[in-house]
Amino acid sequence: AHGMTQDFYEFCNRNPAIEFHPSNYTCDPTTLAKIDNLVAIVGALKADLTGQIATDSIAHKFYGGVWSDEESIRGAKYSKGGKPIIILPSQSLSGRSNIVLDLP
């Protein structure tokens, strides 16, 4: 990986304190829920009056990455002492409300 030093690789090699897992494990809500006091903060793009939240796309335009916001929110919800938090700017950059009647 770019920027990694030989010292870093030697530190990680066969170190019982370091674990590597595939994303289907690390992003699994049941795995995340095992972390006590997990706080997941997810930035939303839009919210509608029914409570739906758009976090990675609006209509057919995609803004997100490979991480699943739903999974992190669920993991925090079921974590002992965990807190799922969704943040939403009140207005878009163009000055329009990010709270809409319904999501497209």
PDB file of C-alpha atoms in Angstrom:
ATOM      1  CA  ALA A   1       0.000   0.000   0.000  1.00  0.00           C
ATOM      2  CA  HIS A   2       1.156   3.500  -0.737  1.00  0.00           C
ATOM      3  CA  GLY A   3       2.878   5.264   2.152  1.00  0.00           C
ATOM      4  CA  MET A   4       3.444   2.158   4.262  1.00  0.00           C
ATOM      5  CA  THR A   5       6.964   1.588   5.592  1.00  0.00           C
ATOM      6  CA  GLN A   6       8.852  -1.626   6.158  1.00  0.00           C
ATOM      7  CA  ASP A   7       8.660  -0.921   9.906  1.00  0.00           C
ATOM      8  CA  PHE A   8       4.864  -0.854   9.654  1.00  0.00           C
ATOM      9  CA  TYR A   9       4.749  -4.200   7.835  1.00  0.00           C
ATOM     10  CA  GLU A  10       7.117  -5.743  10.368  1.00  0.00           C
ATOM     11  CA  PHE A  11       4.944  -4.440  13.213  1.00  0.00           C
ATOM     12  CA  CYS A  12       1.837  -6.012  11.643  1.00  0.00           C
ATOM     13  CA  ASN A  13       3.436  -9.320  10.644  1.00  0.00           C
ATOM     14  CA  ARG A  14       2.183 -12.090  12.945  1.00  0.00           C
ATOM     15  CA  ASN A  15       1.206  -9.513  15.574  1.00  0.00           C
ATOM     16  CA  PRO A  16      -1.692 -10.971  17.598  1.00  0.00           C
ATOM     17  CA  ALA A  17      -2.980  -7.439  18.298  1.00  0.00           C
ATOM     18  CA  ILE A  18      -3.534  -6.786  14.571  1.00  0.00           C
ATOM     19  CA  GLU A  19      -6.381  -8.380  12.642  1.00  0.00           C
ATOM     20  CA  PHE A  20      -7.350  -8.053   8.990  1.00  0.00           C
ATOM     21  CA  HIS A  21     -10.829  -9.038   7.848  1.00  0.00           C
ATOM     22  CA  PRO A  22     -12.862  -8.644   4.643  1.00  0.00           C
ATOM     23  CA  SER A  23     -15.437  -5.858   4.472  1.00  0.00           C
ATOM     24  CA  ASN A  24     -18.352  -8.314   4.701  1.00  0.00           C
ATOM     25  CA  TYR A  25     -17.136  -8.979   8.259  1.00  0.00           C
ATOM     26  CA  THR A  26     -16.033  -5.496   9.353  1.00  0.00           C
ATOM     27  CA  CYS A  27     -19.179  -3.824   7.968  1.00  0.00           C
ATOM     28  CA  ASP A  28     -21.584  -6.440   9.335  1.00  0.00           C
ATOM     29  CA  PRO A  29     -23.991  -4.863  11.879  1.00  0.00           C
ATOM     30  CA  THR A  30     -23.626  -7.885  14.184  1.00  0.00           C
ATOM     31  CA  THR A  31     -19.845  -7.403  14.219  1.00  0.00           C
ATOM     32  CA  LEU A  32     -20.209  -3.662  14.835  1.00  0.00           C
ATOM     33  CA  ALA A  33     -22.795  -4.237  17.588  1.00  0.00           C
ATOM     34  CA  LYS A  34     -20.163  -6.125  19.598  1.00  0.00           C
ATOM     35  CA  ILE A  35     -18.286  -2.829  20.076  1.00  0.00           C
ATOM     36  CA  ASP A  36     -19.613  -1.234  23.263  1.00  0.00           C
ATOM     37  CA  ASN A  37     -20.474   2.480  23.076  1.00  0.00           C
ATOM     38  CA  LEU A  38     -20.137   2.549  19.289  1.00  0.00           C
ATOM     39  CA  VAL A  39     -21.108   5.930  17.848  1.00  0.00           C
ATOM     40  CA  ALA A  40     -21.931   6.029  14.132  1.00  0.00           C
ATOM     41  CA  ILE A  41     -22.231   9.497  12.607  1.00  0.00           C
ATOM     42  CA  VAL A  42     -23.648   9.505   9.097  1.00  0.00           C
ATOM     43  CA  GLY A  43     -24.035  12.594   6.946  1.00  0.00           C
ATOM     44  CA  ALA A  44     -27.313  12.720   5.050  1.00  0.00           C
ATOM     45  CA  LEU A  45     -27.983  14.473   1.760  1.00  0.00           C
ATOM     46  CA  LYS A  46     -31.766  14.847   2.031  1.00  0.00           C
ATOM     47  CA  ALA A  47     -34.621  13.826   4.325  1.00  0.00           C
ATOM     48  CA  ASP A  48     -38.312  13.662   3.519  1.00  0.00           C
ATOM     49  CA  LEU A  49     -41.392  14.205   5.654  1.00  0.00           C
ATOM     50  CA  THR A  50     -41.964  10.452   6.060  1.00  0.00           C
ATOM     51  CA  GLY A  51     -38.563  10.056   7.735  1.00  0.00           C
ATOM     52  CA  GLN A  52     -36.683   8.551   4.809  1.00  0.00           C
ATOM     53  CA  ILE A  53     -33.036   9.608   4.671  1.00  0.00           C
ATOM     54  CA  ALA A  54     -30.861   9.756   1.547  1.00  0.00           C
ATOM     55  CA  THR A  55     -27.242   9.161   2.535  1.00  0.00           C
ATOM     56  CA  ASP A  56     -25.527   8.032  -0.654  1.00  0.00           C
ATOM     57  CA  SER A  57     -27.694   8.987  -3.623  1.00  0.00           C
ATOM     58  CA  ILE A  58     -30.473  11.282  -4.763  1.00  0.00           C
ATOM     59  CA  ALA A  59     -32.641   9.958  -7.580  1.00  0.00           C
ATOM     60  CA  HIS A  60     -30.113   8.308  -9.921  1.00  0.00           C
ATOM     61  CA  LYS A  61     -27.068  10.378  -8.928  1.00  0.00           C
ATOM     62  CA  PHE A  62     -24.686   8.496  -6.648  1.00  0.00           C
ATOM     63  CA  TYR A  63     -22.576  10.361  -4.060  1.00  0.00           C
ATOM     64  CA  GLY A  64     -21.492   7.584  -1.690  1.00  0.00           C
ATOM     65  CA  GLY A  65     -18.622   5.164  -1.370  1.00  0.00           C
ATOM     66  CA  VAL A  66     -18.343   1.468  -0.631  1.00  0.00           C
ATOM     67  CA  TRP A  67     -19.225   1.702   3.054  1.00  0.00           C
ATOM     68  CA  SER A  68     -22.849   1.045   3.948  1.00  0.00           C
ATOM     69  CA  ASP A  69     -24.361   3.750   6.132  1.00  0.00           C
ATOM     70  CA  GLU A  70     -27.289   1.480   6.974  1.00  0.00           C
ATOM     71  CA  GLU A  71     -24.988  -1.148   8.441  1.00  0.00           C
ATOM     72  CA  SER A  72     -23.060   1.308  10.611  1.00  0.00           C
ATOM     73  CA  ILE A  73     -26.296   2.862  11.912  1.00  0.00           C
ATOM     74  CA  ARG A  74     -27.713  -0.583  12.745  1.00  0.00           C
ATOM     75  CA  GLY A  75     -24.467  -1.645  14.398  1.00  0.00           C
ATOM     76  CA  ALA A  76     -24.473   1.449  16.625  1.00  0.00           C
ATOM     77  CA  LYS A  77     -28.164   0.981  17.420  1.00  0.00           C
ATOM     78  CA  TYR A  78     -27.551  -2.525  18.778  1.00  0.00           C
ATOM     79  CA  SER A  79     -24.209  -1.729  20.423  1.00  0.00           C
ATOM     80  CA  LYS A  80     -24.397  -1.639  24.242  1.00  0.00           C
ATOM     81  CA  GLY A  81     -24.453   2.109  24.961  1.00  0.00           C
ATOM     82  CA  GLY A  82     -24.151   2.863  21.233  1.00  0.00           C
ATOM     83  CA  LYS A  83     -25.558   5.917  19.490  1.00  0.00           C
ATOM     84  CA  PRO A  84     -26.588   6.122  15.826  1.00  0.00           C
ATOM     85  CA  ILE A  85     -26.495   9.769  14.703  1.00  0.00           C
ATOM     86  CA  ILE A  86     -27.600  11.191  11.358  1.00  0.00           C
ATOM     87  CA  ILE A  87     -26.537  14.737  10.543  1.00  0.00           C
ATOM     88  CA  LEU A  88     -28.203  16.860   7.879  1.00  0.00           C
ATOM     89  CA  PRO A  89     -27.380  20.418   6.841  1.00  0.00           C
ATOM     90  CA  SER A  90     -30.613  22.420   6.797  1.00  0.00           C
ATOM     91  CA  GLN A  91     -29.865  23.818   3.325  1.00  0.00           C
ATOM     92  CA  SER A  92     -28.044  22.685   0.208  1.00  0.00           C
ATOM     93  CA  LEU A  93     -25.176  24.713  -1.230  1.00  0.00           C
ATOM     94  CA  SER A  94     -27.689  26.418  -3.504  1.00  0.00           C
ATOM     95  CA  GLY A  95     -29.790  27.510  -0.489  1.00  0.00           C
ATOM     96  CA  ARG A  96     -32.650  25.014  -0.930  1.00  0.00           C
ATOM     97  CA  SER A  97     -34.017  23.068   2.005  1.00  0.00           C
ATOM     98  CA  ASN A  98     -32.612  19.550   2.476  1.00  0.00           C
ATOM     99  CA  ILE A  99     -35.942  18.533   4.022  1.00  0.00           C
ATOM    100  CA  VAL A 100     -38.273  17.708   1.162  1.00  0.00           C
ATOM    101  CA  LEU A 101     -41.848  16.494   0.762  1.00  0.00           C
ATOM    102  CA  ASP A 102     -40.708  13.148  -0.638  1.00  0.00           C
ATOM    103  CA  LEU A 103     -37.484  11.664  -1.914  1.00  0.00           C
ATOM    104  CA  PRO A 104     -37.258  10.985  -5.657  1.00  0.00           C
TER     105      PRO A 104
END
